Coordinates of C-alpha atoms in Angstrom, one line a residue:
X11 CA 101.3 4.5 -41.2
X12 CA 99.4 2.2 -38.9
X13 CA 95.7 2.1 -38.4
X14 CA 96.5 2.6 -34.9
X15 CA 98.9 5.6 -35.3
X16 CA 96.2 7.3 -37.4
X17 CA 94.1 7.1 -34.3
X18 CA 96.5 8.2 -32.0
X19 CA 97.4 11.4 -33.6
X20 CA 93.2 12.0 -34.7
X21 CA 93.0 12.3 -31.0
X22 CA 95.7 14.6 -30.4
X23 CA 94.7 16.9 -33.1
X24 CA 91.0 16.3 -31.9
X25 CA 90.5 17.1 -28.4
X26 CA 87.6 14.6 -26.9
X27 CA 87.9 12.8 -30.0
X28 CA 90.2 10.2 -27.6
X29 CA 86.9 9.7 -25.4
X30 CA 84.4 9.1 -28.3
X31 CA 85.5 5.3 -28.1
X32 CA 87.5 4.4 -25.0
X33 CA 90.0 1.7 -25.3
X34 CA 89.2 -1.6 -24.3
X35 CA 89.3 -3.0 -21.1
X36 CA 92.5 -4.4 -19.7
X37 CA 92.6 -7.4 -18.0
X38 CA 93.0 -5.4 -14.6
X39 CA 89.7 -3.1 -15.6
X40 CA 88.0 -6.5 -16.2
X41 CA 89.2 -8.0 -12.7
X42 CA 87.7 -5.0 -11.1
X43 CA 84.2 -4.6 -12.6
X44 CA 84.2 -8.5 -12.4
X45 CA 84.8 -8.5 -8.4
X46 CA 81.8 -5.6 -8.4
X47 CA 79.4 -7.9 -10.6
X48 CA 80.4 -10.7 -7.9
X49 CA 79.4 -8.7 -5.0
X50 CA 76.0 -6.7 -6.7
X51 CA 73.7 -8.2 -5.0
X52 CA 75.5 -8.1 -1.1
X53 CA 75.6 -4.4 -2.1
X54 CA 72.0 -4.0 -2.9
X55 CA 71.0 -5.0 0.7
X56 CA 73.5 -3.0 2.3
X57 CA 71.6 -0.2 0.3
X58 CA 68.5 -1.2 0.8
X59 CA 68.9 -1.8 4.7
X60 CA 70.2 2.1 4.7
X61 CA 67.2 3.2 3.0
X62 CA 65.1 1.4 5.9
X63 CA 67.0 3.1 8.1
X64 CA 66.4 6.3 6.8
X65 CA 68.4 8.0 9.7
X66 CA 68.8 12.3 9.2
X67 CA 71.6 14.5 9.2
X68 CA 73.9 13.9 12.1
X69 CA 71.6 11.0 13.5
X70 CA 72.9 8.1 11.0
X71 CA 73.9 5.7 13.5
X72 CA 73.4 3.0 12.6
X73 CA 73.9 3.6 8.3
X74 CA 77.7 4.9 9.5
X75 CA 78.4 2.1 11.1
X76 CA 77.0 -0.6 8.6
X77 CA 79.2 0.8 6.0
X78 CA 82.4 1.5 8.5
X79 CA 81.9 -1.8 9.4
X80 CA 82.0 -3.1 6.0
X81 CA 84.9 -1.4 5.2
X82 CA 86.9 -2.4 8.5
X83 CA 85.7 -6.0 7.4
X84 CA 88.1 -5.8 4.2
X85 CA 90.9 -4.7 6.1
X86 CA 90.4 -0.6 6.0
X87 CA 92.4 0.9 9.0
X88 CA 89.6 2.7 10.8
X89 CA 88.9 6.5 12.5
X90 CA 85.8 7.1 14.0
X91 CA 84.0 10.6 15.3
X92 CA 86.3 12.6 13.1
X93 CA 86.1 16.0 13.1
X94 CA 83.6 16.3 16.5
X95 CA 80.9 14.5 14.4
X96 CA 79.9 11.2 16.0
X97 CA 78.9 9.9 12.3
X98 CA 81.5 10.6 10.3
X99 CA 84.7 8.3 9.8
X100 CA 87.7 7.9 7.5
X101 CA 89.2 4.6 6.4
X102 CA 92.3 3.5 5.1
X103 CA 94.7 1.0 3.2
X104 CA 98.0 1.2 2.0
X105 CA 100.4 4.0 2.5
X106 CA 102.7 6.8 1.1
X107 CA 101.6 8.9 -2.0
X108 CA 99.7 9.0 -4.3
X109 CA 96.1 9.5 -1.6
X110 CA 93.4 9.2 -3.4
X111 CA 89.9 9.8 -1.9
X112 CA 86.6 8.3 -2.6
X113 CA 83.0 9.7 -0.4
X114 CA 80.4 8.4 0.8
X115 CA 77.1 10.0 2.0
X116 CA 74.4 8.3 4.1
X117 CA 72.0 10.6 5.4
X118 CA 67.9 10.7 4.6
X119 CA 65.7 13.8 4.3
X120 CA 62.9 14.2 7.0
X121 CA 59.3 14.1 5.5
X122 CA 59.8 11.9 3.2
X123 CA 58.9 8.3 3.9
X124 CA 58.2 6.6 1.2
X125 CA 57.8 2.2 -0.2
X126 CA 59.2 0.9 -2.3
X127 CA 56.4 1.1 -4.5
X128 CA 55.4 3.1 -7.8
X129 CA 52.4 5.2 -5.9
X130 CA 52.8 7.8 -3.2
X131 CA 52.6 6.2 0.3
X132 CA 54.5 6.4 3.0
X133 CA 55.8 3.8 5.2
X134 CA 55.7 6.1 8.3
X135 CA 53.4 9.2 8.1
X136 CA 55.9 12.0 8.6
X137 CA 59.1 10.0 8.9
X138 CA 62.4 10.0 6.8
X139 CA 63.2 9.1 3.1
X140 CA 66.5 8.9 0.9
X141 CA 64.9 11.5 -1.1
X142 CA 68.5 12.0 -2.5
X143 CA 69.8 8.5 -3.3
X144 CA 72.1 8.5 -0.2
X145 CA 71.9 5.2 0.6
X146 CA 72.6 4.2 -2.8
X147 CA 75.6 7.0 -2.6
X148 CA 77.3 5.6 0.4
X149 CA 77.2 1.9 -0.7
X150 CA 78.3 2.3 -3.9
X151 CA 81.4 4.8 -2.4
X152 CA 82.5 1.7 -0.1
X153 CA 82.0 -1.3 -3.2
X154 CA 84.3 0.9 -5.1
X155 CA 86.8 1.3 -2.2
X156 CA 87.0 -2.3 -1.8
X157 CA 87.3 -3.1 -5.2
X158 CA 90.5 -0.9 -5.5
X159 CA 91.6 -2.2 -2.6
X160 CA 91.6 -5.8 -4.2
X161 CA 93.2 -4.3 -7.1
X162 CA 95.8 -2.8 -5.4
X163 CA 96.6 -6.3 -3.7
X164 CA 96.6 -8.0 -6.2
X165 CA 98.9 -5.3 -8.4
X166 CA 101.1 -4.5 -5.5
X167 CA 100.4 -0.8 -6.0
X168 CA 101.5 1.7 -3.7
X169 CA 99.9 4.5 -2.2
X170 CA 97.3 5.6 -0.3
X171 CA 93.4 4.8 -0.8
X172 CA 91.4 6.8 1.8
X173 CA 87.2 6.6 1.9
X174 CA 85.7 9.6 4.2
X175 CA 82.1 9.0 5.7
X176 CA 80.0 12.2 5.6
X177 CA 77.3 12.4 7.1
X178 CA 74.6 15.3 7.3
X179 CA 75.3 16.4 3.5
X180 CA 71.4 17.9 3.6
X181 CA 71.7 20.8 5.3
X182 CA 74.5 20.5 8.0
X183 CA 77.6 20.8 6.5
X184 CA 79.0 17.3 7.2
X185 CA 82.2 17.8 4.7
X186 CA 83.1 21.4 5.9
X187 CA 83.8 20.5 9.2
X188 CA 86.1 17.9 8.0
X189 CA 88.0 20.0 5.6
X190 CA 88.5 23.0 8.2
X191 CA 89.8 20.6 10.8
X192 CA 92.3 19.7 7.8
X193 CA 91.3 16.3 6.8
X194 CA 91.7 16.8 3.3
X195 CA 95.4 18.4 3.5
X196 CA 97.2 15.4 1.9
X197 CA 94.8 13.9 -1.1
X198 CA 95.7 14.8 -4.4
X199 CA 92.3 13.8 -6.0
X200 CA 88.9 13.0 -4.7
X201 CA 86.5 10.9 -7.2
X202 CA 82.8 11.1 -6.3
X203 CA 79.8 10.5 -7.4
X204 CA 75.8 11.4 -6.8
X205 CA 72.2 9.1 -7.8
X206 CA 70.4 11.3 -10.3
X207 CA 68.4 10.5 -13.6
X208 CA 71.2 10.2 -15.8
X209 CA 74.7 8.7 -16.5
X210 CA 77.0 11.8 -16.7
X211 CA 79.9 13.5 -15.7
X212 CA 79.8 17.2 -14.4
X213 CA 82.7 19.5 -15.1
X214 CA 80.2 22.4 -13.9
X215 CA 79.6 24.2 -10.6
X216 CA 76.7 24.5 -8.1
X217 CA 75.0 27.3 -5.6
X218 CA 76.7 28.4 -2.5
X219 CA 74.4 28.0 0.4
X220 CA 74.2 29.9 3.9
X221 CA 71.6 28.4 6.2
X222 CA 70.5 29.1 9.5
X223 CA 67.2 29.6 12.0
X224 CA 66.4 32.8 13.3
X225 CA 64.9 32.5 16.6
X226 CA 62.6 35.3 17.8
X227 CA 61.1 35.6 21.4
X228 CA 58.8 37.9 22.7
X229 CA 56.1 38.2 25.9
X230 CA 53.1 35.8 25.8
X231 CA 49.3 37.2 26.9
X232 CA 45.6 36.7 26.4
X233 CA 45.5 37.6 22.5
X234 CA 41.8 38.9 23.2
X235 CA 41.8 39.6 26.4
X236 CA 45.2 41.1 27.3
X237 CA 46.8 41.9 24.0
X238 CA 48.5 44.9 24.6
X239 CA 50.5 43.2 27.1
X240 CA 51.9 40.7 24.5
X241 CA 54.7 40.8 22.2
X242 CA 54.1 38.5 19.4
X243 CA 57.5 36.3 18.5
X244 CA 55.4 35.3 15.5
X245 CA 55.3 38.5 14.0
X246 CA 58.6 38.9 14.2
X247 CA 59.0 35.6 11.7
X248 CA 56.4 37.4 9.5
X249 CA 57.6 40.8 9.6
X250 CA 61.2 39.3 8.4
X251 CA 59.8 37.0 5.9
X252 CA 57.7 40.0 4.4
X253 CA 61.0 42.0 4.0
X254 CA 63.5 38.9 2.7
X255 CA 60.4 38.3 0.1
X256 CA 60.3 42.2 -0.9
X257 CA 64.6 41.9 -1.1
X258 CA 64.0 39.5 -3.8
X259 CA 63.4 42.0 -6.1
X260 CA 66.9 43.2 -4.8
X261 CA 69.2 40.7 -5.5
X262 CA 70.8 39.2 -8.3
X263 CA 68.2 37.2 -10.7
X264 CA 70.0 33.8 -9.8
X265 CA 69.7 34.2 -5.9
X266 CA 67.6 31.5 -4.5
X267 CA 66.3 32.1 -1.1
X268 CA 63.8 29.9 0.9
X269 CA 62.2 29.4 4.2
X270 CA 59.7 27.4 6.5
X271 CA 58.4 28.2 9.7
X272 CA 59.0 25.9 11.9
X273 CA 57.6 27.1 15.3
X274 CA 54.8 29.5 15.3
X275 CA 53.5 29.1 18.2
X276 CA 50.9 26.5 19.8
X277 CA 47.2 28.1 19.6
X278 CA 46.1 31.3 18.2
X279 CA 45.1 32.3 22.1
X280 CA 48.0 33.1 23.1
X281 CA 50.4 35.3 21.7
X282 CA 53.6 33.4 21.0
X283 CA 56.7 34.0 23.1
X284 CA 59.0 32.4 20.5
X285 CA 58.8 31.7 17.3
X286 CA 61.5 30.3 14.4
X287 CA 62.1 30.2 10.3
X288 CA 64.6 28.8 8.9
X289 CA 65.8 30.3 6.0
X290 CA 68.5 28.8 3.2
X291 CA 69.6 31.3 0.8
X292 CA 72.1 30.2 -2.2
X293 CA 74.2 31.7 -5.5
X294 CA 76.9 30.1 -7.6
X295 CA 79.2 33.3 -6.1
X296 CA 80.1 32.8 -2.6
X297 CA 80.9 36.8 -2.0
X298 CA 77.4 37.7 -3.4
X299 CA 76.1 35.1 -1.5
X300 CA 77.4 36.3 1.6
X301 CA 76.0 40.3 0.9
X302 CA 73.0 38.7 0.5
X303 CA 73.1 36.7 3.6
X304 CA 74.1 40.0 5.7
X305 CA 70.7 41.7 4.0
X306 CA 68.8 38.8 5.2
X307 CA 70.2 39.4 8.8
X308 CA 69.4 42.3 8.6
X309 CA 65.9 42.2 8.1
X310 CA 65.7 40.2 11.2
X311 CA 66.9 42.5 12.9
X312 CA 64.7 45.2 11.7
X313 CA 61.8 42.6 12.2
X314 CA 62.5 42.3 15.7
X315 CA 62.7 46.1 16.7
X316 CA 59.2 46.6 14.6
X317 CA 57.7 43.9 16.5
X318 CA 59.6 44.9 20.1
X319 CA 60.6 41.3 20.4
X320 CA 63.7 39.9 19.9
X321 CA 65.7 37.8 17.5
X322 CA 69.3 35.3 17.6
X323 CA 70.3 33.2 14.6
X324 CA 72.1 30.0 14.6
X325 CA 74.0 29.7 11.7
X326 CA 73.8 26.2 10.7
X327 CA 75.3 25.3 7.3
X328 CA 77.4 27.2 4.6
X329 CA 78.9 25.4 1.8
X330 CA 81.0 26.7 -0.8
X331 CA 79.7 26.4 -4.8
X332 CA 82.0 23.7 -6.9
X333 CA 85.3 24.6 -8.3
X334 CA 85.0 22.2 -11.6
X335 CA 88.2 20.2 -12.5
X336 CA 88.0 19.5 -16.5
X337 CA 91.4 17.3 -16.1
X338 CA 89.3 14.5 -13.9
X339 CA 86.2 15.4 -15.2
X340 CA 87.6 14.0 -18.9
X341 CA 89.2 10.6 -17.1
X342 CA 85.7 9.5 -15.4
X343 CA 84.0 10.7 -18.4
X344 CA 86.0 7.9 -20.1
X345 CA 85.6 5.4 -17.3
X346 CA 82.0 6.0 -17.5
X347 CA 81.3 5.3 -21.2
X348 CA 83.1 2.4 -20.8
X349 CA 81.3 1.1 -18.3
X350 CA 77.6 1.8 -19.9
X351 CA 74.1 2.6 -18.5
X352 CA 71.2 0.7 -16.8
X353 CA 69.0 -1.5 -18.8
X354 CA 65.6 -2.6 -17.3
X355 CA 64.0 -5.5 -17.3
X356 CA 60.2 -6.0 -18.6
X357 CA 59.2 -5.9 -14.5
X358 CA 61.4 -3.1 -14.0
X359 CA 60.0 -1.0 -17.1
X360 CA 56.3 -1.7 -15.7
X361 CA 57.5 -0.2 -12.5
X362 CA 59.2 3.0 -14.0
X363 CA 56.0 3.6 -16.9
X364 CA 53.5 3.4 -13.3
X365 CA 55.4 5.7 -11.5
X366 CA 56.0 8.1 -14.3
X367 CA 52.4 8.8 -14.3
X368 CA 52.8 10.6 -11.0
X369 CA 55.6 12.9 -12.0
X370 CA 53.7 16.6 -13.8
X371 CA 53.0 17.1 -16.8
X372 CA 56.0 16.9 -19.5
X373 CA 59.0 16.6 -16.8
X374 CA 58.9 12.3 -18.0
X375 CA 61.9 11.4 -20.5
X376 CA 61.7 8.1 -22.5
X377 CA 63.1 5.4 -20.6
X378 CA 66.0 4.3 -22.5
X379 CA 67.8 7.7 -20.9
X380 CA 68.8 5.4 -18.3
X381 CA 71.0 3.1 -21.3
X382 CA 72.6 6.0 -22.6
X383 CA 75.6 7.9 -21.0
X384 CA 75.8 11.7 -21.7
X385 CA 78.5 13.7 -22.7
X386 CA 80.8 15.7 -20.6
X387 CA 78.9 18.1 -19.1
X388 CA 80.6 21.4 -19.1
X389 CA 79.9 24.6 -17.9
X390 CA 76.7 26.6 -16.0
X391 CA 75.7 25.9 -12.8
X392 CA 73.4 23.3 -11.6
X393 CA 70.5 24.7 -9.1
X394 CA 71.5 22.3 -5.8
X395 CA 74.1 22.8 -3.3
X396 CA 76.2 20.1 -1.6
X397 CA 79.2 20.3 1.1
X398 CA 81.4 18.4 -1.8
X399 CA 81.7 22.1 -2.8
X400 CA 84.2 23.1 0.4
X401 CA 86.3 20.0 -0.5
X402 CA 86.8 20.9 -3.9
X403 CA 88.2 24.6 -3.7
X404 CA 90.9 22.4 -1.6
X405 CA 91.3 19.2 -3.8
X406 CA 91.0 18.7 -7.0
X407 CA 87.6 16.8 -7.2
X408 CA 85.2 15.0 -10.1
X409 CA 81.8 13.5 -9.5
X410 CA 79.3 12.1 -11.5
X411 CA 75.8 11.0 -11.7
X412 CA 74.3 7.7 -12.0
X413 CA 70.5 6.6 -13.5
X414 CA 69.4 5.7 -10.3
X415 CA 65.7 6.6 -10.3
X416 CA 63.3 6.4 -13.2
X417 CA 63.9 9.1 -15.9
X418 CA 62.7 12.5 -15.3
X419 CA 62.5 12.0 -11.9
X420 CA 63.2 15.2 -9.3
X421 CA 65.5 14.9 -6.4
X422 CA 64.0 15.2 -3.1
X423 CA 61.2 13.6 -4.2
X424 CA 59.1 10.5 -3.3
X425 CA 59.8 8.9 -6.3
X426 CA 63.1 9.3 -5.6
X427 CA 62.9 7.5 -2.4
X428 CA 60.7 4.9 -4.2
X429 CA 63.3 4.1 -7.0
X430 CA 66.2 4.5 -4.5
X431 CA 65.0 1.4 -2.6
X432 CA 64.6 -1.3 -5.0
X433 CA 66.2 -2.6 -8.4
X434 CA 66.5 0.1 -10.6
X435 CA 68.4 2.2 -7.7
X436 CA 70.4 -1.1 -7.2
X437 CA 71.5 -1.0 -10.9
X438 CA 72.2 2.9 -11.0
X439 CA 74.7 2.4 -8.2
X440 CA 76.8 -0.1 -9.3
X441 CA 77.6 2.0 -12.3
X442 CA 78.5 4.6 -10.4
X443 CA 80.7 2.0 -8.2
X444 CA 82.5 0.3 -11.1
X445 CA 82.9 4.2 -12.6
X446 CA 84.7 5.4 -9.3
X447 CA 86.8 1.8 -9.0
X448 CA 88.2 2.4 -12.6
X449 CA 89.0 5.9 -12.1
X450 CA 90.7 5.4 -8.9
X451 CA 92.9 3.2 -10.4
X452 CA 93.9 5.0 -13.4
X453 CA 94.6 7.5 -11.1
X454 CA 96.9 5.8 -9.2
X455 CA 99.2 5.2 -12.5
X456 CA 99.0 8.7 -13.4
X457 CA 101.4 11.0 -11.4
X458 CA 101.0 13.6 -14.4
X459 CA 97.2 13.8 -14.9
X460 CA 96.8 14.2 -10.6
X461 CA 99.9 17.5 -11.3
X462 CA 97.4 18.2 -14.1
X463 CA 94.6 18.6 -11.9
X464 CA 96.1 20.2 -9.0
X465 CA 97.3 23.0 -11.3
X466 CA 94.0 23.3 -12.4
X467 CA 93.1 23.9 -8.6
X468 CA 95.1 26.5 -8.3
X469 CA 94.4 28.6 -11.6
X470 CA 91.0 28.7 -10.9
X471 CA 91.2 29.3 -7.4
X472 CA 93.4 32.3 -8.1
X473 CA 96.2 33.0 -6.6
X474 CA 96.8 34.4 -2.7
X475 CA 93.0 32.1 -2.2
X476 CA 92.9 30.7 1.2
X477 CA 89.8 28.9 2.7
X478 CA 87.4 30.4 5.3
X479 CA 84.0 29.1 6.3
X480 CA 81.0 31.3 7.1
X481 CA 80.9 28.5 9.7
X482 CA 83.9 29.8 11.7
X483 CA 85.0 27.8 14.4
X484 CA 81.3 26.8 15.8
X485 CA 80.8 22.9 16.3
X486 CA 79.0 20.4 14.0
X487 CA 75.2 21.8 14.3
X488 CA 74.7 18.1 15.3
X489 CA 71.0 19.0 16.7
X490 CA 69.7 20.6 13.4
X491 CA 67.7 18.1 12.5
X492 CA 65.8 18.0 15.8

């Protein structure tokens, strides 16, 4: 009996044990991470010139049409304004099945401005920030698309490779609009990825989210003079919030709910005519989610006939939780170990012990988190929500995470933006780019691992599931960030 027979039926008898030490690279594998080493540094200021940008949710202009244009540039067939949202686009090569999708995200959070530096300050008081990493997500999404591209090429592999801009992940829904208007109908798999603190791959879910703004309006006066003849908007806001905050007591334990005012009125003088809060509310169920979401209606309504005012609500985002695919989740995992983590240099490790200083107490991990890659993580339910949610109750989906900021580092935060716009984001992406490339390609020789998945799909979906959005058939909320 061979050495090599030994292994092979260790990992048969052994599930995982076949992903404790990938194989080696094959020439192809090589070829591809060598054509992403080539281009690193082209990417990093493609990445770097989105993070300037730092364009919102259904306002990234310019950051969509950087990377479309990229991607036309290497000879992707082009759609533009799909599914009624000016930013978002698909892109194409080759033809015929198997289609396999890779995403890209592009949009910044508002309030977050942030250099490139390892102390707060912002570059514009109040301005934008890729406070998620999705400059970083959308670049690396394209190198990877054009390094399978090549591949493909140069392999003479059939099929379909299909990228899908998305923009206004934070908050607007960007994906779900695309998959209701039936964008995703023919892909058996979509790979993904998302910047984070670590190198791992999820096989777990996330939180549902419902979001909207409740608008209340009521009759302005002379608060001191004349109050009696006012009807204050702003106490509808604050009659509601008191009741959502007393419903949390109400609700199942891992119910998130959370809110900002956002117009209360313009001088404490005059009783406010209109008023708005903008409330999210998330769980990892979408059916509790949505009880709870009726509740929180509810108390506006209740609000506004306390308060004799009155109140309308824009829904404007609902995404779905993720429906975990272990089948992909197990072939990235793979990819990803054998691809490796980020190693810093000396002026890189100066910059990442500075910043750490900032972060609170205990939340900093050693720095040579960012070398290692994780195991499979499987199970429970992270505490984020993301559009990539809708699309994978309707493809079979895997994403990981790449060390893109500094170890310990939150989301959302202007650390993130700081890390996110120089070398150690740079790094972070390209693993998650060369991760994606070597997936996509093993996919594309692997008819019975994409049946694999797509049965999968289906057994958790349960059977009779079909998809509805809270959305219904409302347009893109394309002013929601405004």
């Amino acid at each position: 009996m061979t050495r090599s027979f030994r292994v092979a039926m260790l990992a048969l008898l052994l599930p995982g044990a076949a992903f404790a030490q990938p194989a080696p690279l094959s020439a192809a594998q090589r070829t591809i991470l060598a054509a992403l080493d080539a281009q690193a540094t082209r990417y990093a200021a493609i990445a770097r010139e989105i993070w300037q940008f730092a364009e919102v949710g259904y306002q990234e202009t310019r950051s969509s049409a950087l990377l479309a244009s990229t991607l036309e540039a290497a000879g992707f067939r082009m759609t533009r304004g799909v599914a009624g949202e000016p930013t978002a686009f698909t892109a194409e090569f080759g033809s015929g099945s198997p289609v396999l999708a890779i995403i890209g995200e592009f949009d910044a959070l508002p309030g977050l401005s942030q250099d490139s530096v390892p102390m707060q300050r912002a570059i514009t008081v109040g301005g934008a920030g890729h406070g998620c990493g999705h400059n970083l997500f959308g670049t690396a999404s394209v190198a990877a698309a054009i390094a399978v591209k090549e591949w493909m090429v140069a392999n003479k592999v059939t099929g379909t490779l299909r990228f899908y801009g998305t923009p206004a992940e934070e908050g607007g829904s960007g994906k779900v609009y695309m998959v209701r208007d039936g964008l995703f109908r023919d892909v058996d798999a979509v790979v993904s990825w998302h910047p984070a603190d670590r190198n791992q791959v999820s096989a777990s879910t996330t939180l549902a989210n419902i979001t909207g703004k409740f608008r209340f309006r009521g009759v302005s006066s002379h608060a001191a003079a004349a109050p009696e003849r006012g009807r204050s908007a702003l106490d509808g806001v604050e009659a509601m919030d008191m009741m959502v905050n007393m419903l949390r007591e109400h609700v199942p334990s891992d119910t998130r709910i959370h809110y900002v005012i956002t117009n209360g009125g313009r001088a404490p003088n005059v009783v406010p005519d209109f008023a708005e809060v903008y409330y999210y509310a998330r769980h990892s169920n979408m059916a509790v989610l949505q009880d709870v979401w009726d509740r929180i209606v509810a108390a506006s309504k209740g609000a506004a006939m306390g308060t004799g005012t009155t109140v309308e609500l824009e829904v404007t985002g609902a995404v779905y939780n993720v429906l975990a695919n272990e089948t992909l989740a197990r072939v990235q995992q793979r990819n990803l170990e054998r691809v490796g983590g980020v190693t810093y240099t000396a002026a890189e490790r100066a910059f990442a012990e500075q910043l750490q200083r900032s972060l609170m107490p205990g939340t900093a991990l050693p720095l040579e988190e960012a070398a290692k890659v994780h195991p499979l993580r499987e199970g429970g339910s992270g505490g984020a929500s993301t559009d990539m949610g809708d699309v994978s109750w309707v493809v079979p989906t895997v994403q990981l995470s790449a060390a893109t900021w500094v170890p310990g580092v939150a989301a959302h935060s202007w650390q993130a933006v700081s890390t996110g716009g120089g070398s150690i984001g740079a790094k972070g992406m390209m693993v998650a780019a060369k991760t994606i490339a070597l997936t996509t390609a093993e996919l594309f020789g692997d008819r019975a691992t994409l049946q694999a998945a797509r049965a999968e799909l289906e057994r958790r979906r349960g059977a009779g599931w079909r998809y509805a959005t809270a959305l219904g058939t409302r347009a893109p909320a394309l002013d929601y960030r405004k």
